[in-house]
C-alpha angles and dihedrals in degrees: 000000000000096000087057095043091250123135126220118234106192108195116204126193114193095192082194102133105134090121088075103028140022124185115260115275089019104078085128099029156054113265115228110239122275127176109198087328126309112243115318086352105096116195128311114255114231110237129202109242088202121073124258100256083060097053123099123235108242131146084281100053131246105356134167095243130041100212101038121044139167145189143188101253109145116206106212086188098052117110126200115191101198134098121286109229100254095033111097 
């Protein structure tokens, strides 16, 4: 890349947000992989670690943080093309 007068932009995502949500049922405790449900379990819900009062209002509903928001919408028509972790 430098021989061609490129940079390189490495773009990192923690995913370590435990400090703000848990799955449900794990609040203590690691969550055993799923990928859209195994078998009869369908998907974990994501669940706010603060209480409510201490929520903010956004399109989402009450979320821990006012400019980023989740929910647990599953979209049975989404594809991803990638590899599964596990798959080779």
């Amino acid at each position: 890349a430098h021989r061609l007068d490129m940079y390189v932009i490495v773009d990192i995502v923690m995913n370590h947000m435990d400090n703000e949500f848990y799955f449900e049922g794990h609040q203590y405790s690691q969550a055993e992989f799923r990928f859209h449900g195994t078998g009869s379990q369908r998907e974990y819900q994501l669940m706010p670690r603060r209480a409510e009062a201490e929520l903010f209002d956004t399109p989402a509903g009450k979320q821990p943080y006012m400019d980023f928001w989740s929910n647990n919408t599953w979209d049975p028509e989404a594809q991803y093309e990638g590899k599964v972790y596990g798959q080779w």
